[in-house]
mmCIF file with all atom_site columns, C-alpha atoms in Angstrom:
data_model
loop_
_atom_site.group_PDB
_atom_site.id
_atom_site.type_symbol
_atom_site.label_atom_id
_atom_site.label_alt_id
_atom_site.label_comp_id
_atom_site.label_asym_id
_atom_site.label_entity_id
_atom_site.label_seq_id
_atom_site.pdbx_PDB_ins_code
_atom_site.Cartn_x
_atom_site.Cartn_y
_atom_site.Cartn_z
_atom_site.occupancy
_atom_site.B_iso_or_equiv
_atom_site.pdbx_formal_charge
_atom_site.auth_seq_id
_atom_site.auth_comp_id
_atom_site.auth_asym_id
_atom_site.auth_atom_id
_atom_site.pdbx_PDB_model_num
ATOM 1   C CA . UNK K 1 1   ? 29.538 12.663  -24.553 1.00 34.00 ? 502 UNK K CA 1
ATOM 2   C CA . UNK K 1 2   ? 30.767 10.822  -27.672 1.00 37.00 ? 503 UNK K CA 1
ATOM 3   C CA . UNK K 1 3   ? 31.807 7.987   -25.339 1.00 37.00 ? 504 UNK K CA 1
ATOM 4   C CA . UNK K 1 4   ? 27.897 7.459   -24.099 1.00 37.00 ? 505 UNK K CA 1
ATOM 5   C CA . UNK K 1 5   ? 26.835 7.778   -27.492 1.00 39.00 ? 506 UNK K CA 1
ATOM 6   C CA . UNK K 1 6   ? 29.135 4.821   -28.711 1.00 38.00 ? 507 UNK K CA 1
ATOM 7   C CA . UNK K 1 7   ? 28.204 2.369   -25.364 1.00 41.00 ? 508 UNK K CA 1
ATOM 8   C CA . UNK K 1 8   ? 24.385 3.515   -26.235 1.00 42.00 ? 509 UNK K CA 1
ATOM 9   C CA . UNK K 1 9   ? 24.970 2.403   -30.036 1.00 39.00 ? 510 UNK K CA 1
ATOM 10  C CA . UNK K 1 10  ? 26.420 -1.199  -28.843 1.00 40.00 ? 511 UNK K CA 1
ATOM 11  C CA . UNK K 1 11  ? 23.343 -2.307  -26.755 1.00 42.00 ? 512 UNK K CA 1
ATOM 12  C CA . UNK K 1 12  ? 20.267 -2.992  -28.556 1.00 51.00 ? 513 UNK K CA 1
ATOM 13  C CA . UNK K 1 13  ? 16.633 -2.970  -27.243 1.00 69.00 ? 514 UNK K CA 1
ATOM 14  C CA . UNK K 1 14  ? 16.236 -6.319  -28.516 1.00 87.00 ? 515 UNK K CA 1
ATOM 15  C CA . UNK K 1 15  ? 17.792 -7.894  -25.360 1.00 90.00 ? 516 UNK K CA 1
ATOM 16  C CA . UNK K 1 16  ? 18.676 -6.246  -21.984 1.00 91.00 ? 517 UNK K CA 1
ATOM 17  C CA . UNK K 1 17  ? 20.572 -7.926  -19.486 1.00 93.00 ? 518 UNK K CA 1
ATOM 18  C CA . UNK K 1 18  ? 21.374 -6.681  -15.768 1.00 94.00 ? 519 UNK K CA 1
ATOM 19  C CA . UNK K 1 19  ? 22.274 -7.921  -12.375 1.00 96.00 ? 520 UNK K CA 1
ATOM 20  C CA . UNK K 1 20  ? 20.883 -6.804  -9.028  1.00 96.00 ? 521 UNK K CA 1
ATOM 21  C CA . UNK K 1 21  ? 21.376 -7.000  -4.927  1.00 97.00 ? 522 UNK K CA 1
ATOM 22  C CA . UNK K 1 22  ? 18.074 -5.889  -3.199  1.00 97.00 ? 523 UNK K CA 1
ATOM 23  C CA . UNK K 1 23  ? 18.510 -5.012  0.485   1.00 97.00 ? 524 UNK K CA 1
ATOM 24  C CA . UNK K 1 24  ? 16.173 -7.062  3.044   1.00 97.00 ? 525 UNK K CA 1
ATOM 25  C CA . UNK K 1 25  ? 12.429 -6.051  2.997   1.00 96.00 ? 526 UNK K CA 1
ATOM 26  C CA . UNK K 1 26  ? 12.846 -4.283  -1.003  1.00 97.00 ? 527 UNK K CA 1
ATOM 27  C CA . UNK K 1 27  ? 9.772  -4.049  -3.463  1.00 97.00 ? 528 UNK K CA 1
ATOM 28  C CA . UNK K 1 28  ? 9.667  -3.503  -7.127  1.00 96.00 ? 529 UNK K CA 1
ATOM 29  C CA . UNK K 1 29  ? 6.472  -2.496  -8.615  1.00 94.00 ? 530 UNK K CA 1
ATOM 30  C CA . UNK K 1 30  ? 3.767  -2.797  -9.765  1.00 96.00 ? 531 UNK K CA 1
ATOM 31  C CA . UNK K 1 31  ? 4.541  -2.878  -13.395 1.00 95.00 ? 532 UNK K CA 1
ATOM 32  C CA . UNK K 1 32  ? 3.509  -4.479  -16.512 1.00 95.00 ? 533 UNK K CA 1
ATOM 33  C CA . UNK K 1 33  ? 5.601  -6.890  -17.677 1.00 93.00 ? 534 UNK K CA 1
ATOM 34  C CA . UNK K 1 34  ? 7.010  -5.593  -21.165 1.00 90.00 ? 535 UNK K CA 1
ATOM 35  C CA . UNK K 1 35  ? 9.132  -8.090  -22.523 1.00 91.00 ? 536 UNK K CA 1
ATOM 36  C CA . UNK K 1 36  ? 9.735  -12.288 -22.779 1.00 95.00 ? 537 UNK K CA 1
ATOM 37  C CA . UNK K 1 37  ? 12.036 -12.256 -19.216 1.00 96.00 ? 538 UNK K CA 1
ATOM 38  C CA . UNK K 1 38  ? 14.092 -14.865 -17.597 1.00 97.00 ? 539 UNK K CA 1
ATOM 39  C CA . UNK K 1 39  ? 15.150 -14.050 -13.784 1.00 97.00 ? 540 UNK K CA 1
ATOM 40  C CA . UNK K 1 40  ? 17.280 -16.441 -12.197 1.00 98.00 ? 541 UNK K CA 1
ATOM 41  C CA . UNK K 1 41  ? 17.793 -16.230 -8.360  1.00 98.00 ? 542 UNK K CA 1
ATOM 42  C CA . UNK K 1 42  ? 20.870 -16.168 -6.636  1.00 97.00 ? 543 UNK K CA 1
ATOM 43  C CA . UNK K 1 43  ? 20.694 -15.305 -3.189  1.00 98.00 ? 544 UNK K CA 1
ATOM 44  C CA . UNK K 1 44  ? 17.685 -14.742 -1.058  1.00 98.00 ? 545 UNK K CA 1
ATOM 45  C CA . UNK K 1 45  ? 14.061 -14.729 -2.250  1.00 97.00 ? 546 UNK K CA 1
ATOM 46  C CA . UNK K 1 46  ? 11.264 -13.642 -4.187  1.00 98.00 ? 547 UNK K CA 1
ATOM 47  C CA . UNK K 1 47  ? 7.832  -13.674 -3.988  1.00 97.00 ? 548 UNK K CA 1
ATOM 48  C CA . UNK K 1 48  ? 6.084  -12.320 -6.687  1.00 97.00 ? 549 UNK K CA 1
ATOM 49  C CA . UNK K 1 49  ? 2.479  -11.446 -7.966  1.00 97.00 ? 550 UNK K CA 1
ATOM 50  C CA . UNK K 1 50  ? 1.482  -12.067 -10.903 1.00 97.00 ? 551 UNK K CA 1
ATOM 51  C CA . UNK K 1 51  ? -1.698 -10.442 -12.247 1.00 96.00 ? 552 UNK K CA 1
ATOM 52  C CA . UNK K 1 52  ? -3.533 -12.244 -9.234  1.00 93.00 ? 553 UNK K CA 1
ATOM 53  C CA . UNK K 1 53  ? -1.420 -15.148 -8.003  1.00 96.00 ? 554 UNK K CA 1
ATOM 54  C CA . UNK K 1 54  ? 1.583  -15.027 -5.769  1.00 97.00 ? 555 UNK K CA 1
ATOM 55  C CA . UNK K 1 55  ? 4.359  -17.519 -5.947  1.00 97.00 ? 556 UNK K CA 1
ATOM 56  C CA . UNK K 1 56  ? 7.440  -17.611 -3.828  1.00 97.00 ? 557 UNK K CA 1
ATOM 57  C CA . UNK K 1 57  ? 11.083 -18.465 -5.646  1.00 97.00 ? 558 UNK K CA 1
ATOM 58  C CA . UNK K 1 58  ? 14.210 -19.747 -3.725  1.00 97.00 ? 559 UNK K CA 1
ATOM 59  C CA . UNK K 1 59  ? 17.827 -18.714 -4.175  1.00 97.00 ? 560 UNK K CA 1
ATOM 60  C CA . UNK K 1 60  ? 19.118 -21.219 -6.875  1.00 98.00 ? 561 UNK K CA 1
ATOM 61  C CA . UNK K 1 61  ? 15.581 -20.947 -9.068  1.00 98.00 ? 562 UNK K CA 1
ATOM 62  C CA . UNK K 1 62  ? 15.332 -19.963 -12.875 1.00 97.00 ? 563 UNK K CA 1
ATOM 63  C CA . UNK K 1 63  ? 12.043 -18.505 -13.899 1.00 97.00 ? 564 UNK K CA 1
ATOM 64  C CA . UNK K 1 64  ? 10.406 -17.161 -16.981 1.00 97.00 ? 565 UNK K CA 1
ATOM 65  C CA . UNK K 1 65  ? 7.402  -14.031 -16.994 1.00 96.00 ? 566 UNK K CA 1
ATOM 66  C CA . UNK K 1 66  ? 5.982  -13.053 -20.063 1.00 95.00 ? 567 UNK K CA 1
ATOM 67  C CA . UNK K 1 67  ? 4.740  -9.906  -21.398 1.00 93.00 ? 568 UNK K CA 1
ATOM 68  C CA . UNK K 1 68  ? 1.599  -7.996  -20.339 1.00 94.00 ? 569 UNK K CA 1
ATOM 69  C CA . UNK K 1 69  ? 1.073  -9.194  -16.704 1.00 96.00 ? 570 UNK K CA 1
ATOM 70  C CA . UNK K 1 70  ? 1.197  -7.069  -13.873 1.00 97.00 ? 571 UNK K CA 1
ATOM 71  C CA . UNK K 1 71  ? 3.778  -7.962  -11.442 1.00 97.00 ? 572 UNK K CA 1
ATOM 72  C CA . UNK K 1 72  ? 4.917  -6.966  -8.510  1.00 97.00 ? 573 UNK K CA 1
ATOM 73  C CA . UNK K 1 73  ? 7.734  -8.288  -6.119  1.00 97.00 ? 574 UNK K CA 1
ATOM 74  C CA . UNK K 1 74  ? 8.944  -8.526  -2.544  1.00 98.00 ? 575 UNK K CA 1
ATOM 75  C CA . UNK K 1 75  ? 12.120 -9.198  -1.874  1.00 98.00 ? 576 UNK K CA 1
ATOM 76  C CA . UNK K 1 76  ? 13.384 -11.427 1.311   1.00 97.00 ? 577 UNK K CA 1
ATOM 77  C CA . UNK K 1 77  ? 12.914 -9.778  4.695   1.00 97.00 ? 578 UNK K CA 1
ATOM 78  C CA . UNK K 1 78  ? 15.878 -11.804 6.256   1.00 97.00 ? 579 UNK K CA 1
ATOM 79  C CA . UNK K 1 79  ? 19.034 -11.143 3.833   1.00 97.00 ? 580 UNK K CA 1
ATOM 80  C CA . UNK K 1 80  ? 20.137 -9.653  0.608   1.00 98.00 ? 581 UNK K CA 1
ATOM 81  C CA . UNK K 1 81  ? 17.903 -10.798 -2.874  1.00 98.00 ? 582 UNK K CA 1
ATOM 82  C CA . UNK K 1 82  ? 20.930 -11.129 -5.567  1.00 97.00 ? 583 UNK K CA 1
ATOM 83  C CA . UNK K 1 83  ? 19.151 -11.835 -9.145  1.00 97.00 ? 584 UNK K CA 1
ATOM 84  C CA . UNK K 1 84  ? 20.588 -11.371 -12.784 1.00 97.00 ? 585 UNK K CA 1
ATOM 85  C CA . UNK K 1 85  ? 18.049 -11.058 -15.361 1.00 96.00 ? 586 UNK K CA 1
ATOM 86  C CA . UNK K 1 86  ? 17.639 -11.173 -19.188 1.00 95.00 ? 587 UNK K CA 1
ATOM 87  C CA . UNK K 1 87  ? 14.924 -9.050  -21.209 1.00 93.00 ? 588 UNK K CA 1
ATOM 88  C CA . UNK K 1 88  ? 14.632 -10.800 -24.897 1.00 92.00 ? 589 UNK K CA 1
ATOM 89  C CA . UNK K 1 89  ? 12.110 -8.510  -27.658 1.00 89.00 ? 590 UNK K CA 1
ATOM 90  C CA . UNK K 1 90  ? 9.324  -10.438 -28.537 1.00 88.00 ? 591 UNK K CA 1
ATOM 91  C CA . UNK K 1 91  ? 10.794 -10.038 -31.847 1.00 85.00 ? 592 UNK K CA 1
ATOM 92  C CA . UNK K 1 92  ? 13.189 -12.534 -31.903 1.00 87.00 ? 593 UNK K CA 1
ATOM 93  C CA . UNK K 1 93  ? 11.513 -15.231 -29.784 1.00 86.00 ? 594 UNK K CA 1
ATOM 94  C CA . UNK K 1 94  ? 9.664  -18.022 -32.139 1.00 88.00 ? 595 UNK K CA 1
ATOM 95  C CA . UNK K 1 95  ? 6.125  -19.031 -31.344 1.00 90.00 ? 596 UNK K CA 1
ATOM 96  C CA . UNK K 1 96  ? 7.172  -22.311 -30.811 1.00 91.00 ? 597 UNK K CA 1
ATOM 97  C CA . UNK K 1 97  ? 9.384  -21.090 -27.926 1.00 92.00 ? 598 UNK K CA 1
ATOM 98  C CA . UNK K 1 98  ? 6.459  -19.280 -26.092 1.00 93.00 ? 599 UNK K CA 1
ATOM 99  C CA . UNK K 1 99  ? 4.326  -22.706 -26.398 1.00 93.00 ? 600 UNK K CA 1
ATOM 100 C CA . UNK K 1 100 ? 7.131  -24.750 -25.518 1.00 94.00 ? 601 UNK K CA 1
ATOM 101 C CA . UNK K 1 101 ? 7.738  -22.013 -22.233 1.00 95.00 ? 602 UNK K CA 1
ATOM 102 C CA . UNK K 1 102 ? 4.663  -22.268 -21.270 1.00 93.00 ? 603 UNK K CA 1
ATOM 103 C CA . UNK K 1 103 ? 4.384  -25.880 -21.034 1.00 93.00 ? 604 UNK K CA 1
ATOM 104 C CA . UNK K 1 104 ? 7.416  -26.355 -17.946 1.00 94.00 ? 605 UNK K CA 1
ATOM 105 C CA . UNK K 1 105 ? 7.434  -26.548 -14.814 1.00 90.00 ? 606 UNK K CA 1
ATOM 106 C CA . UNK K 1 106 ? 7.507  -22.939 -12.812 1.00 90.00 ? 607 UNK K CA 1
ATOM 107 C CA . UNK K 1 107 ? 10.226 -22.062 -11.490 1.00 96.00 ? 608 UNK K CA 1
ATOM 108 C CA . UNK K 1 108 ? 13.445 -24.441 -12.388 1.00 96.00 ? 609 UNK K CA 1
ATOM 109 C CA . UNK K 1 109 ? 16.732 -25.228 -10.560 1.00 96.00 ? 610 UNK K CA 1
ATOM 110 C CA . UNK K 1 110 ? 19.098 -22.494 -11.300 1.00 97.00 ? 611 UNK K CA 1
ATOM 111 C CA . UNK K 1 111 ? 22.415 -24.656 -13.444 1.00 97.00 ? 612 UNK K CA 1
ATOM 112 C CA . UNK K 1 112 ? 25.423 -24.062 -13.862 1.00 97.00 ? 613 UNK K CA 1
ATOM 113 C CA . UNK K 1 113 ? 25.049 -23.663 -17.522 1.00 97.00 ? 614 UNK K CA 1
ATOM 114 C CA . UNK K 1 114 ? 22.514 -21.141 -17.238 1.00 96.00 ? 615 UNK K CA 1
ATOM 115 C CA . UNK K 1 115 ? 24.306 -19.500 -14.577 1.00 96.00 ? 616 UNK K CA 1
ATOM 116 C CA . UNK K 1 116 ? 27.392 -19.482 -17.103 1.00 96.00 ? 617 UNK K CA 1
ATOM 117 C CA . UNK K 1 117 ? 25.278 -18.148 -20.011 1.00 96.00 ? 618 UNK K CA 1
ATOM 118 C CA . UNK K 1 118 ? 24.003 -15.175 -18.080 1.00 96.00 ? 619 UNK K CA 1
ATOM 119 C CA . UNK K 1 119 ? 27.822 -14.318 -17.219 1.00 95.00 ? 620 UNK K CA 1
ATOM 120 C CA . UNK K 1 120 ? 28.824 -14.120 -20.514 1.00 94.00 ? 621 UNK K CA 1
ATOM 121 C CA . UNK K 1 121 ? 25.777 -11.706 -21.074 1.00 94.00 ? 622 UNK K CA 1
ATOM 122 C CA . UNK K 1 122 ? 26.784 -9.799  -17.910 1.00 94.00 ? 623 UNK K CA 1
ATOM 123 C CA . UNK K 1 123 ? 30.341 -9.786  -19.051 1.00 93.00 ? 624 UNK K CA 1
ATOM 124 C CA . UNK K 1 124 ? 29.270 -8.239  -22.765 1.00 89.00 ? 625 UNK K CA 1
ATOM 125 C CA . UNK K 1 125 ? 28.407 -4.964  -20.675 1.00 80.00 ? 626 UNK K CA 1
ATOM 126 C CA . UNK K 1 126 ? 31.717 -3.652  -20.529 1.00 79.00 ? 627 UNK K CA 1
ATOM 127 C CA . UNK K 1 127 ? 32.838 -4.883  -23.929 1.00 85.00 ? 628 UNK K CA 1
ATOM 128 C CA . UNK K 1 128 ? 33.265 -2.722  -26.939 1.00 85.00 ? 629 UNK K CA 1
ATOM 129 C CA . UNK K 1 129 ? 32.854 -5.113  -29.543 1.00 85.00 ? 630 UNK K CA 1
ATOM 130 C CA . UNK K 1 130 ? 31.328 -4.002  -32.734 1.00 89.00 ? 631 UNK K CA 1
ATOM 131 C CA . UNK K 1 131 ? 29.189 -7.766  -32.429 1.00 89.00 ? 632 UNK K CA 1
ATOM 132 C CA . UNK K 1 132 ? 27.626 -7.015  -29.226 1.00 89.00 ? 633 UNK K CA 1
ATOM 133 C CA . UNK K 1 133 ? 24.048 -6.855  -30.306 1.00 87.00 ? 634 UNK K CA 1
ATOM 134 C CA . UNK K 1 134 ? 24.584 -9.645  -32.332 1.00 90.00 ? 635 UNK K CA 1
ATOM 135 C CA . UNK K 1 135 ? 26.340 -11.607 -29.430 1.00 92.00 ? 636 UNK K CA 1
ATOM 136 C CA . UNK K 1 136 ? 23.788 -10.665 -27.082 1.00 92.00 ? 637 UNK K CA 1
ATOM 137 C CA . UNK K 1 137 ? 20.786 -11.730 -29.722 1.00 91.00 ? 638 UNK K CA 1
ATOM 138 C CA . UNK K 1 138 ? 22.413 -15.193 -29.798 1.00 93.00 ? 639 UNK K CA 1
ATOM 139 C CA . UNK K 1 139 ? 23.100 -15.314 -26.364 1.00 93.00 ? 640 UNK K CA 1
ATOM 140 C CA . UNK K 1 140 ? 19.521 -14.481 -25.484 1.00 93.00 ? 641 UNK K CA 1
ATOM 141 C CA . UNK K 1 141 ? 18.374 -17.287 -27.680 1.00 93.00 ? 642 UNK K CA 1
ATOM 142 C CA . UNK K 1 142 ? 20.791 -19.923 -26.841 1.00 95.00 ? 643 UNK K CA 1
ATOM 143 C CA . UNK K 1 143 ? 19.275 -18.889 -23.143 1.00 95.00 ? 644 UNK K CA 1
ATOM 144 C CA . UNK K 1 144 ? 16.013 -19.499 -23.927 1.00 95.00 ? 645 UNK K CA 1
ATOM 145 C CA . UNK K 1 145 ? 16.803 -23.088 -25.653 1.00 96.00 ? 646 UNK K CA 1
ATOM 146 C CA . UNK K 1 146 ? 19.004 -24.287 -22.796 1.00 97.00 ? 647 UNK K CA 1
ATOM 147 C CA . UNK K 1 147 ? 15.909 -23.490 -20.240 1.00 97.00 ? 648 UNK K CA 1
ATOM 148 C CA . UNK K 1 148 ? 13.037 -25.584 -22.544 1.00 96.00 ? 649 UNK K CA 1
ATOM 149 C CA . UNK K 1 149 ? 15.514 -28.381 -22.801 1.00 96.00 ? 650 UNK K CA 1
ATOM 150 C CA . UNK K 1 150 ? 16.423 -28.115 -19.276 1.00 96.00 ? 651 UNK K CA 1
ATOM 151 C CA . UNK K 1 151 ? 12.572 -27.803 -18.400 1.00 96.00 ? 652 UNK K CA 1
ATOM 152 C CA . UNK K 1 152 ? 11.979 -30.711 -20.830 1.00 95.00 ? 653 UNK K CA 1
ATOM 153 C CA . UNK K 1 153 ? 14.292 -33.212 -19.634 1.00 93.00 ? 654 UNK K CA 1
ATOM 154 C CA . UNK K 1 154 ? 12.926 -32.350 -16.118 1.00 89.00 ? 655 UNK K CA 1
ATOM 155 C CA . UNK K 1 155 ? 9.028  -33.398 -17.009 1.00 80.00 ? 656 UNK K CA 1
ATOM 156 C CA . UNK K 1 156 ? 10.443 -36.605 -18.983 1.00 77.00 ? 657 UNK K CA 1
ATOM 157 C CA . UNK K 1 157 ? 12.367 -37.217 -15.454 1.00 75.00 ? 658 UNK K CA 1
ATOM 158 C CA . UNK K 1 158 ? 8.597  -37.362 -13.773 1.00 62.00 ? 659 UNK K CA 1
#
């Protein structure tokens, strides 16, 4: 019991990060969307509703979904949907980040410097660092940099 007590005390509900393998055919939802979260895409597919649009990401994609829409997803019919995904507290996110967001193109290749940011955040899980929220608060906002200037250079590419 002490031992779940001491993992519960390291993670912080500022930032939540997890990885996932959907079998062919899976749904999530519908839910409300609770937090600032980046998905990125792996394997597979996802189409996904949002509030009352549907879009349809590709293994290899980045995306962003922000707080208080109602989504729902379906996974690919054909094969496996492997996504990792990053839940950052409105809290620590600056205005200027939402604007900025919100201003790219939807979704973005998946890089290898986002993939490699995301397994560093996976990889904090089974630390027991005494920094781990702190880690995981930087982490989460070095994420959400990397993707605007990623998104960024993309536009000034057009």
């Amino acid at each position: 019991m002490q031992q779940i007590e001491q993992e519960k005390s390291y993670w912080s509900d500022e930032v939540m990060v997890g990885e996932v393998v959907y079998p062919p055919g899976s749904t999530l939802g519908p839910r409300i969307q609770p937090t600032l979260q980046f998905v990125f895409v792996h394997a597979g597919r996802i189409t996904i509703r949002i509030d009352e649009q549907t879009h349809t990401i590709a293994a290899n994609s980045a995306f962003v979904l922000y707080p208080g829409h109602r989504e729902y997803f379906v996974f690919a019919e054909d094969s496996e949907t492997i996504h990792s995904w990053i839940h950052i507290s409105l809290a620590l996110v600056e205005a200027e980040m939402i604007t900025r967001l919100q201003q790219l193109a939807w979704p973005l290749p998946l890089s290898p410097a986002m993939q490699q940011l995301m397994h560093d955040a996976l990889a904090l899980r089974a630390s027991a660092f005494p920094t781990v929220k702190e880690m995981l608060r930087a982490l989460a906002i070095q994420m959400c940099w990397r993707y605007i200037g990623e998104g960024e250079q993309l536009v000034a590419r057009i």
